[in-house]
Amino acid sequence: MLMYTCTNSRDISVTVQVLIVRGVLV
């Protein structure tokens, strides 16, 4: 994930949402 220095805000939002979902499930 951190490999990409320049990423779109949408990509970052999706990544954050996935991390939140994983946190909730786990």
Coordinates of C-alpha atoms in Angstrom, one line a residue:
M1 CA 0.0 0.0 0.0
L2 CA 2.7 2.4 1.0
M3 CA 4.6 1.6 -2.2
Y4 CA 2.6 4.2 -4.1
T5 CA 3.7 7.7 -3.2
C6 CA 1.3 9.5 -5.5
T7 CA -2.2 8.1 -5.1
N8 CA -5.7 9.4 -5.8
S9 CA -7.8 10.5 -2.8
R10 CA -10.4 7.8 -3.9
D11 CA -7.7 5.1 -3.6
I12 CA -6.7 6.3 -0.2
S13 CA -10.4 6.4 0.9
V14 CA -11.0 2.9 -0.3
T15 CA -7.9 1.7 1.5
V16 CA -9.0 3.3 4.7
Q17 CA -12.5 1.9 4.4
V18 CA -11.0 -1.6 3.9
L19 CA -8.8 -1.2 6.9
I20 CA -11.8 -0.1 9.0
V21 CA -13.9 -3.0 7.8
R22 CA -11.2 -5.4 8.6
G23 CA -10.8 -3.8 12.1
V24 CA -14.5 -4.2 12.7
L25 CA -14.7 -7.8 11.5
V26 CA -11.6 -8.7 13.5

